[in-house]
mmCIF file of C-alpha atoms in Angstrom:
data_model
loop_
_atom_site.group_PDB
_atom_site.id
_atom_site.type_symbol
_atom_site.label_atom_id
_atom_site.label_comp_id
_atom_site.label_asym_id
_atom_site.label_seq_id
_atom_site.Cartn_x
_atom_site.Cartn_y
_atom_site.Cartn_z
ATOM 1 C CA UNK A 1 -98.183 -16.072 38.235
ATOM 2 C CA UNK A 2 -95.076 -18.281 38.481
ATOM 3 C CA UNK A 3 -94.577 -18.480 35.200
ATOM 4 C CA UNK A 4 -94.755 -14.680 34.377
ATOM 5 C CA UNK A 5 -92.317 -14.726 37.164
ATOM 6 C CA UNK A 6 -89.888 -17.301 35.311
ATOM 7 C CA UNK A 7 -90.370 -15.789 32.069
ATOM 8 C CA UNK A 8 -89.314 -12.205 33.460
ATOM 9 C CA UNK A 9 -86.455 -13.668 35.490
ATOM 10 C CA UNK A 10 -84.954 -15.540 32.230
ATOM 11 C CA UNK A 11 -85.305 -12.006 30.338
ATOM 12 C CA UNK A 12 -83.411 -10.363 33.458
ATOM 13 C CA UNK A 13 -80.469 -12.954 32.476
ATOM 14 C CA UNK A 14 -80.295 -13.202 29.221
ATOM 15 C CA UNK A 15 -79.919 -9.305 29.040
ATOM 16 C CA UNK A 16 -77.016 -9.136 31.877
ATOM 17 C CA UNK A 17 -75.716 -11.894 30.077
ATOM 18 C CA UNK A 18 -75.813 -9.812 26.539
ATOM 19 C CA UNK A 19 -74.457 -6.733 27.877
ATOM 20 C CA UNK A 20 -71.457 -8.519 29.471
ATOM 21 C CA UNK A 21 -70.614 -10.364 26.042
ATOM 22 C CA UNK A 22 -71.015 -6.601 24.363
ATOM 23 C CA UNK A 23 -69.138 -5.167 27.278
ATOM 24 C CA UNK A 24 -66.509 -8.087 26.761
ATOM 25 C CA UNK A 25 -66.482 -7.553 22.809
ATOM 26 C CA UNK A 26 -65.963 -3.398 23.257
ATOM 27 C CA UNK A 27 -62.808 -4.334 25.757
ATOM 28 C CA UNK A 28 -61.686 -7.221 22.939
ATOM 29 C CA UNK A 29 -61.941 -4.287 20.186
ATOM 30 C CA UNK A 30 -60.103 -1.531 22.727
ATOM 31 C CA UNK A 31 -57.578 -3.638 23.447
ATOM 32 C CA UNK A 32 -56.657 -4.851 19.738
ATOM 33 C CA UNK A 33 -57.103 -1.213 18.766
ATOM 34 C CA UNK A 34 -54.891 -0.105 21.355
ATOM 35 C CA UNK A 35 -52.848 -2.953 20.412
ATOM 36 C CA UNK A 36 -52.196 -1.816 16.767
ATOM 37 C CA UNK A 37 -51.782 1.730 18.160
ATOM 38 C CA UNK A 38 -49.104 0.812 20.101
ATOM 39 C CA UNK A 39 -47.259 -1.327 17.230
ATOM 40 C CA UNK A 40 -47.548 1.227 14.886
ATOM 41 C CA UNK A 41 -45.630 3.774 17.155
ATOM 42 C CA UNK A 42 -42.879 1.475 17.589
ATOM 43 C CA UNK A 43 -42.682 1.192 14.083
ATOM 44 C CA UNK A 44 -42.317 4.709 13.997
ATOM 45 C CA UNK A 45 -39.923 5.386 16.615
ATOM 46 C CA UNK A 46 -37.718 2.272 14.832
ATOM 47 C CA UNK A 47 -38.086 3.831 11.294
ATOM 48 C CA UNK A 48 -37.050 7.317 13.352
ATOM 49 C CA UNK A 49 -34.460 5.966 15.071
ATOM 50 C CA UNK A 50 -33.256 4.063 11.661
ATOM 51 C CA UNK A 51 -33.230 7.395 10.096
ATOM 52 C CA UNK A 52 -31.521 9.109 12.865
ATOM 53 C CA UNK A 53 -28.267 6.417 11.855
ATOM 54 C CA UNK A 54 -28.565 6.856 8.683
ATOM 55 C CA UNK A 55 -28.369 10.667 8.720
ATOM 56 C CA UNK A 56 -25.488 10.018 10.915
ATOM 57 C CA UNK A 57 -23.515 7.614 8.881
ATOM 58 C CA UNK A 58 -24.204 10.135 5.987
ATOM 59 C CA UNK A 59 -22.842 13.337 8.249
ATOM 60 C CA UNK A 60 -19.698 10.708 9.013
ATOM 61 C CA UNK A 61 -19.077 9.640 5.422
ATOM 62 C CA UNK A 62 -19.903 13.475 4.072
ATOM 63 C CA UNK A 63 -17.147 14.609 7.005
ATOM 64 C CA UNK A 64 -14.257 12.101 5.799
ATOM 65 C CA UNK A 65 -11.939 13.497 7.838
ATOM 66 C CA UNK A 66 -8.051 11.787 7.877
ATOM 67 C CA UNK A 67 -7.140 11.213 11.175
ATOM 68 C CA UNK A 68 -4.072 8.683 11.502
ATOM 69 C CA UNK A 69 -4.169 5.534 13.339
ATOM 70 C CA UNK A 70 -0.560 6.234 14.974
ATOM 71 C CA UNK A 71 1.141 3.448 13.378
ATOM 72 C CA UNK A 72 4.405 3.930 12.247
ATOM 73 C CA UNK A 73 4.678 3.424 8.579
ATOM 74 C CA UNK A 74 9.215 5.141 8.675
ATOM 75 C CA UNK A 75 7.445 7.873 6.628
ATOM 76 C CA UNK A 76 10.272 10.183 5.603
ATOM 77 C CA UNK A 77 10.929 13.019 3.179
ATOM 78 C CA UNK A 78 13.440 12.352 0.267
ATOM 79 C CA UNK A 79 14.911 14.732 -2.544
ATOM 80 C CA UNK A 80 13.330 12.951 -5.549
ATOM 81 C CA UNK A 81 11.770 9.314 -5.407
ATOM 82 C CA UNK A 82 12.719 6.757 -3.317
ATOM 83 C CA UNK A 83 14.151 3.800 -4.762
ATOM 84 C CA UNK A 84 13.664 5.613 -8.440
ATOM 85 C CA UNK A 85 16.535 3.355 -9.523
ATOM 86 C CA UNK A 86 14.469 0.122 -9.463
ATOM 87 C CA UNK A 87 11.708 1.923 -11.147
ATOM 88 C CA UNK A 88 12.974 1.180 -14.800
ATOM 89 C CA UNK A 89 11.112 -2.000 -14.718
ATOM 90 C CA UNK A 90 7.071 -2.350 -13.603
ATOM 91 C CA UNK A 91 6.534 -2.134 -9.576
ATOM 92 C CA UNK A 92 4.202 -4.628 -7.945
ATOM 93 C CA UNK A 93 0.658 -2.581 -8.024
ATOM 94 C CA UNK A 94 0.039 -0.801 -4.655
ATOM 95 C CA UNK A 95 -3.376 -1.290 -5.180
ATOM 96 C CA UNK A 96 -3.103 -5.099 -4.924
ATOM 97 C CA UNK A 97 -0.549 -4.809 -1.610
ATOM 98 C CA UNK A 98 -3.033 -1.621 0.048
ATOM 99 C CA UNK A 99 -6.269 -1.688 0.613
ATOM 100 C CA UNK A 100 -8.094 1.528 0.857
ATOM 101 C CA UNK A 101 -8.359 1.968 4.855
ATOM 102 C CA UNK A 102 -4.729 1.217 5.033
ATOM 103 C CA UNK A 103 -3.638 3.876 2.153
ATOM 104 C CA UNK A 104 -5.962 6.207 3.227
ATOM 105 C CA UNK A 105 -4.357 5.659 6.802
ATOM 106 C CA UNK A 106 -0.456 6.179 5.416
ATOM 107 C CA UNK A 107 -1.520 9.300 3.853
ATOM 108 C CA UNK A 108 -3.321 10.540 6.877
ATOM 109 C CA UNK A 109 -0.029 9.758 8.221
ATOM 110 C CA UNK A 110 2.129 11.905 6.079
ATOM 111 C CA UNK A 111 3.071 15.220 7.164
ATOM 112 C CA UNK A 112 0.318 18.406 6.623
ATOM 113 C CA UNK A 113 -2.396 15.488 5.910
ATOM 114 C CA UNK A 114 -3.229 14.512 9.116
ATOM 115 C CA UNK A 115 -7.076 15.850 9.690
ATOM 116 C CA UNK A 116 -7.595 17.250 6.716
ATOM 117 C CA UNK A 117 -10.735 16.464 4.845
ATOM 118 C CA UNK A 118 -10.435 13.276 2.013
ATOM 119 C CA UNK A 119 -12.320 14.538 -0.958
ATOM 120 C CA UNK A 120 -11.330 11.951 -3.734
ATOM 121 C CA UNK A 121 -9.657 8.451 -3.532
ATOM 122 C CA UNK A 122 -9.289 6.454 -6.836
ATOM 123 C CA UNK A 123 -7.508 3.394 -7.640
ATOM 124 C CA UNK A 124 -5.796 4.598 -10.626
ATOM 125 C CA UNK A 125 -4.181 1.548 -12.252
ATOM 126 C CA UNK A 126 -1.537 0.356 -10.041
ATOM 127 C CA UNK A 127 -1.483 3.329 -7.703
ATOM 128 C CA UNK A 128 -4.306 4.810 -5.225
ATOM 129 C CA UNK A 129 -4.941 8.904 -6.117
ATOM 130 C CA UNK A 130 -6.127 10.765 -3.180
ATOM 131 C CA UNK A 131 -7.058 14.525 -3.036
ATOM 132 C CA UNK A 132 -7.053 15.911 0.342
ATOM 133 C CA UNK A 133 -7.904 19.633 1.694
ATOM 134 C CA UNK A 134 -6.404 21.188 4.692
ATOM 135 C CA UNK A 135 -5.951 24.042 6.087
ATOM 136 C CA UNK A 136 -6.994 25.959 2.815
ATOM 137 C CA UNK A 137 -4.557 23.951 0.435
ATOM 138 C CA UNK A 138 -5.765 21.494 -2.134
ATOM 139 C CA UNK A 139 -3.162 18.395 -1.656
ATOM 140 C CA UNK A 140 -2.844 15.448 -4.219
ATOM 141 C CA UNK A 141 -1.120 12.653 -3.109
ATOM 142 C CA UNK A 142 -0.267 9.913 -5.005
ATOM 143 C CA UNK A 143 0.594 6.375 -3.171
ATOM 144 C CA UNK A 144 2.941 3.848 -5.280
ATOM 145 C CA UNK A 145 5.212 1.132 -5.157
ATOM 146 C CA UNK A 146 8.730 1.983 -5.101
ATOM 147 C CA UNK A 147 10.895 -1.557 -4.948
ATOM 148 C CA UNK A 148 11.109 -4.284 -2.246
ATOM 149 C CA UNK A 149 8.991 -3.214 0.638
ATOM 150 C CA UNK A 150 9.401 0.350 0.147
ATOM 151 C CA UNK A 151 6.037 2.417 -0.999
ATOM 152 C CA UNK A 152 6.366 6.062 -1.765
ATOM 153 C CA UNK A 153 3.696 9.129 -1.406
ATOM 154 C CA UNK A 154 3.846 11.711 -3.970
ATOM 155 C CA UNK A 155 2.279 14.723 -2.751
ATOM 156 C CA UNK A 156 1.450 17.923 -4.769
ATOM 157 C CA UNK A 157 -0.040 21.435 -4.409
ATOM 158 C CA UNK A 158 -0.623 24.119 -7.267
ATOM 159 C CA UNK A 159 2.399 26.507 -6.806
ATOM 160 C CA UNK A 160 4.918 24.251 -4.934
ATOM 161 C CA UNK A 161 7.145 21.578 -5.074
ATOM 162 C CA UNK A 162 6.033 17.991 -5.303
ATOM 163 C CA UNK A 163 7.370 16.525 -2.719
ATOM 164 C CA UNK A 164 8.446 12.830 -2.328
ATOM 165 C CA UNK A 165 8.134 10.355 0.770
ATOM 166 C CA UNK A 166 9.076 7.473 1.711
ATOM 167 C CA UNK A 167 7.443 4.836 4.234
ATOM 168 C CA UNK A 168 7.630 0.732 4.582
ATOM 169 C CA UNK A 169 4.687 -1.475 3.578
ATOM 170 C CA UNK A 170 3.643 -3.327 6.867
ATOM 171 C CA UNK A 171 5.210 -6.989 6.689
ATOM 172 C CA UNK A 172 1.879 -8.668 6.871
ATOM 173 C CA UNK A 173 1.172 -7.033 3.817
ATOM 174 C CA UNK A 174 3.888 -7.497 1.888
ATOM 175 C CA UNK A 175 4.504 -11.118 3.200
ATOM 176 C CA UNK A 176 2.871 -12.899 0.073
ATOM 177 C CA UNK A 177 4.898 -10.447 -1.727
ATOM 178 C CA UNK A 178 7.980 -10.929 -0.463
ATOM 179 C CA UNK A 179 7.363 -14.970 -1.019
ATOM 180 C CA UNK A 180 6.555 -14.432 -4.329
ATOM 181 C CA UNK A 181 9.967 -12.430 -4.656
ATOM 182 C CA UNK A 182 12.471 -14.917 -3.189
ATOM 183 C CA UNK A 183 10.978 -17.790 -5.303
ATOM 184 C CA UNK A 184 11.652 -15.490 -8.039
ATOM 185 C CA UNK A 185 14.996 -14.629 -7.120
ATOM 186 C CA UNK A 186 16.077 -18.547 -7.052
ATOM 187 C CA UNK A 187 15.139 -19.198 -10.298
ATOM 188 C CA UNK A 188 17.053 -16.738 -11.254
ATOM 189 C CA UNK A 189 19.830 -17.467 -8.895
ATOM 190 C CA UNK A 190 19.658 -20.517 -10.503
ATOM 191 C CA UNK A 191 20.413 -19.279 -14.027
ATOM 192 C CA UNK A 192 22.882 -16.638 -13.300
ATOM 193 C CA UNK A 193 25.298 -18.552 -11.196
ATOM 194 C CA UNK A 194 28.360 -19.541 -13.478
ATOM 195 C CA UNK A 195 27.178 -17.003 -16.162
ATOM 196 C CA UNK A 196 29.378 -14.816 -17.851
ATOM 197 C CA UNK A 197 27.643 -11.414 -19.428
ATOM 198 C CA UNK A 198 29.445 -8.214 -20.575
ATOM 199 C CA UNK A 199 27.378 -4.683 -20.192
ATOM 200 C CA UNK A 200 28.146 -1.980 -22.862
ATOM 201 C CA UNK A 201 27.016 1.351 -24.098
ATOM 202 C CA UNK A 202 25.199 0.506 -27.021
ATOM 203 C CA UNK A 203 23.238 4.077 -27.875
ATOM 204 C CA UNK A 204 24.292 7.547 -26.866
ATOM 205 C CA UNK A 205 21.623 10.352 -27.233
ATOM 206 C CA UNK A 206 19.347 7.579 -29.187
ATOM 207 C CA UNK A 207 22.440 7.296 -31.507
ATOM 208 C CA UNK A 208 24.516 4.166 -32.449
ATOM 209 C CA UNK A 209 27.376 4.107 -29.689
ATOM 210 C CA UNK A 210 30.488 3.637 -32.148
ATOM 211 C CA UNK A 211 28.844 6.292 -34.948
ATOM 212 C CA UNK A 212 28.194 8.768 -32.095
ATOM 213 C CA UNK A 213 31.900 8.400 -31.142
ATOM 214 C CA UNK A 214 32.909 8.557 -34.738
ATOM 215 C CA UNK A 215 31.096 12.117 -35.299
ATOM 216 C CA UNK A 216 32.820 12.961 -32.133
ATOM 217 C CA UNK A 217 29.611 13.452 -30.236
ATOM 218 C CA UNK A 218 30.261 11.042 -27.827
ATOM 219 C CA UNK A 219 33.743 10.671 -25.588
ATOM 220 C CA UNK A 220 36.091 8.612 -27.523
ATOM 221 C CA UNK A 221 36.479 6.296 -24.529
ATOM 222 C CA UNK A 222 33.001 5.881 -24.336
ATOM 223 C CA UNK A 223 32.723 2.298 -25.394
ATOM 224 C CA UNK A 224 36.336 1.484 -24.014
ATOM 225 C CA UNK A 225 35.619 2.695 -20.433
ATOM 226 C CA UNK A 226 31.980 1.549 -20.495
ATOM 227 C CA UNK A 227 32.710 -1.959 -21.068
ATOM 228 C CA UNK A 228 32.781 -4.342 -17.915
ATOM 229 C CA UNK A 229 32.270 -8.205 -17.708
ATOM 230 C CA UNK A 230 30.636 -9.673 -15.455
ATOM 231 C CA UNK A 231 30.528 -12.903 -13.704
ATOM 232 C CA UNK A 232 28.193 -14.517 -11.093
ATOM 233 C CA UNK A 233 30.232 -16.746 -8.522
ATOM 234 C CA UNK A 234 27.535 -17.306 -5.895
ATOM 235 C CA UNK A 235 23.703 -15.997 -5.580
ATOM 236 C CA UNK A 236 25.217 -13.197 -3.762
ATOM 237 C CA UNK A 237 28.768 -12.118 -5.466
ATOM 238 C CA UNK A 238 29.583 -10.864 -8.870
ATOM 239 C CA UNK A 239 32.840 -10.663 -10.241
ATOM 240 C CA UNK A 240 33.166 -7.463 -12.656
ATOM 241 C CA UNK A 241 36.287 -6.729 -14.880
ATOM 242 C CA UNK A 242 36.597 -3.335 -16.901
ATOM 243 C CA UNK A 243 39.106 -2.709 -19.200
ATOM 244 C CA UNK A 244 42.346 -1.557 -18.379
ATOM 245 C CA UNK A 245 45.403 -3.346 -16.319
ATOM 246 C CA UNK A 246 44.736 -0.239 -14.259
ATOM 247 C CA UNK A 247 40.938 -1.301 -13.084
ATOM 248 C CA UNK A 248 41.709 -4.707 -11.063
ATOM 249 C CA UNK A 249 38.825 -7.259 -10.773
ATOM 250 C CA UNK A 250 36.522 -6.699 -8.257
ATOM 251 C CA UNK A 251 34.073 -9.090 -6.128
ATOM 252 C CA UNK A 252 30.994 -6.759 -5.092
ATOM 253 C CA UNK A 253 27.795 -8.110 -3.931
ATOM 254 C CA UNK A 254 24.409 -7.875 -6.096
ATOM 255 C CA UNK A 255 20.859 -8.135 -4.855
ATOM 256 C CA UNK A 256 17.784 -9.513 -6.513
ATOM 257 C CA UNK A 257 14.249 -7.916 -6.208
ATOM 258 C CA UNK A 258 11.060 -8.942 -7.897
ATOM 259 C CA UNK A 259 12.008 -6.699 -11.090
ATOM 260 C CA UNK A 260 15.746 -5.530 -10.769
ATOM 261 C CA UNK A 261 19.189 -6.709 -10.641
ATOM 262 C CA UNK A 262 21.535 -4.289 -8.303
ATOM 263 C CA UNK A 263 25.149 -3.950 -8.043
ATOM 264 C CA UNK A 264 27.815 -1.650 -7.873
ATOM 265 C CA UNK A 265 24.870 1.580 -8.068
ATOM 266 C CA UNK A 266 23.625 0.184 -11.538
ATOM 267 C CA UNK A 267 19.702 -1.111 -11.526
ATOM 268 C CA UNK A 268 19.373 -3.384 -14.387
ATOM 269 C CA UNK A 269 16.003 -4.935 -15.524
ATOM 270 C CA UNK A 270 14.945 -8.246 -15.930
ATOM 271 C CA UNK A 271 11.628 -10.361 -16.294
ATOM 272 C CA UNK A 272 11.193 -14.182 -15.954
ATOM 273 C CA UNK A 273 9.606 -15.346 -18.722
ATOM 274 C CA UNK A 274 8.531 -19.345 -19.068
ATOM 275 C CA UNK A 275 11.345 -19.697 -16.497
ATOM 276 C CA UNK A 276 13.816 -17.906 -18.365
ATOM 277 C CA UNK A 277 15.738 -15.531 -17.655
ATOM 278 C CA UNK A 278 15.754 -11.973 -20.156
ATOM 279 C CA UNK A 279 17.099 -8.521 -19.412
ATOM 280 C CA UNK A 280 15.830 -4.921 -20.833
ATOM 281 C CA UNK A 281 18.233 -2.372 -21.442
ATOM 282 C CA UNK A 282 18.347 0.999 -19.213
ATOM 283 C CA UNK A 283 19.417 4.351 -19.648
ATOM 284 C CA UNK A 284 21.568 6.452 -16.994
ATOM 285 C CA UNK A 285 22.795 10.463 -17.367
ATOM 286 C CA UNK A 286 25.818 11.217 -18.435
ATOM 287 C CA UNK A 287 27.094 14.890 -17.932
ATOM 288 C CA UNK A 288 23.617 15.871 -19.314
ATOM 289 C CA UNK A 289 23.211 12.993 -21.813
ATOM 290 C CA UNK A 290 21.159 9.948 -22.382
ATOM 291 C CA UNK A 291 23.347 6.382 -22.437
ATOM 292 C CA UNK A 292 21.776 3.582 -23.400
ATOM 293 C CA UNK A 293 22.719 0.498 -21.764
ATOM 294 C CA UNK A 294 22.431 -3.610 -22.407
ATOM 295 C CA UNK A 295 23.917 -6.619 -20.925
ATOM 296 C CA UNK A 296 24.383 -9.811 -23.012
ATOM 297 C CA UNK A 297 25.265 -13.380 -21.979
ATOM 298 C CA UNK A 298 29.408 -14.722 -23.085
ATOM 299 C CA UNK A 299 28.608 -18.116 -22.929
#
């Protein structure tokens, strides 16, 4: 009798004891189910939410709307371009002194640009290309070097004038420039100084100066008026004598940019080359014509 009583007692345990560890094994696989449930729908609502920025960031980037920072850049309008005088000889690429937030922000900057939508920007060898619509006109604009620290944006529209401004490269930018510039400038301060060279018309039209004059197609003082020596006494004064007892010697100033010599309203153009100093010849109007200029060295 006791030991039915033990036996039956010992079955009564084990079984609590077995439906507790399948109770406990149900909760274990709830919980790990619930678990991955609950992992998955973060998952979800991260890959949702990652979406959602992305759309966003798309809608931004498909928007591209200009709208200017409020710096000042001294844009201002000018009746042809600014500084074209320096622009016989290569400018330093605008694409290497602008990046494209800050060109994009000078032309957002220029007049009737300001919120209008960006639809093209190109670096187009050494000048940025924009296209920009607003208001219902198509604008191209066209951002370049001018000379020194001087850019200029060339804006067109189909059926109007192109129109020219001017603005000022921001000095941080242009500060390795302008560096690179005045080394420049005294080596070729350097070489100048002392230096005698005489500047003459050498073609007119594309034609030989003296056979132009000779087939009276030229002036006949051409070569006689056009003639002046010059003569570097510091890095900042030039002497220049023209022919005539009636044209006294002058002392005028000159200044020195990365590509261009200036004095006296002429822009001549010269390169350092191996440290040496070489000038190109330029061409200015004259009453409708083309004169060809060049400037030699006299000793």
């Amino acid at each position: 009798m006791k030991l039915k009583n033990i036996v039956i007692s010992v079955t009564v345990i084990l079984a609590v004891i077995g439906g507790s560890l399948v109770y406990i094994g149900h909760n274990s696989d709830t919980d790990q189910k619930e678990k991955h449930t609950t992992k998955k729908s973060d998952r979800s609502k991260s890959s949702s939410s990652s979406s959602t920025k992305e759309a966003a960031s798309e809608s931004q980037s498909e928007n591209n709307i200009l709208i200017s920072s409020g710096k000042d850049y001294g844009i201002q309008l000018y009746h042809g371009m600014p500084g074209a005088g320096a622009l016989t000889a290569k400018p330093t690429a605008m694409t290497k002194m602008l990046n494209r937030e800050t060109v994009i922000d000078v032309v957002a900057s220029t007049p009737n640009m300001n919120r209008g939508k960006l639809v093209n920007i190109v670096a187009a060898g050494d000048n940025w290309e924009l296209e920009v619509s607003n208001n219902n006109t198509q604008y191209k604009a066209k951002v370049m070097h001018a000379q020194d620290n001087k850019g200029a944006v060339v804006v067109s529209t189909e059926g109007a004038d192109t129109l020219f401004y001017g603005f000022t490269i921001p000095e941080s930018l242009y500060v390795p420039y302008r560096q690179a510039e005045k080394e420049k400038a005294d080596a070729v301060h350097d070489q100048l100084v002392g230096k005698k060279y005489r500047i003459s018309p050498s073609l007119y039209d594309g034609e030989n100066t003296d056979q132009a004059m000779n087939e009276q197609k030229a002036p006949q003082n051409l070569a006689h008026d056009g003639i002046q020596d010059i003569t570097f006494i510091t890095d900042s004064m030039v002497r220049v004598k023209r022919s005539g007892s009636y044209r006294p010697d002058r002392d005028v100033s000159y200044t020195l940019n990365a590509t261009t010599l200036s004095f006296d309203y002429q822009n001549i153009p010269y390169s350092l080359i191996n440290g040496t100093v070489s000038f190109d010849s330029w061409t200015t109007n004259m009453d409708g014509h083309t004169v060809t200029w060049t400037i030699t060295p006299m000793n």
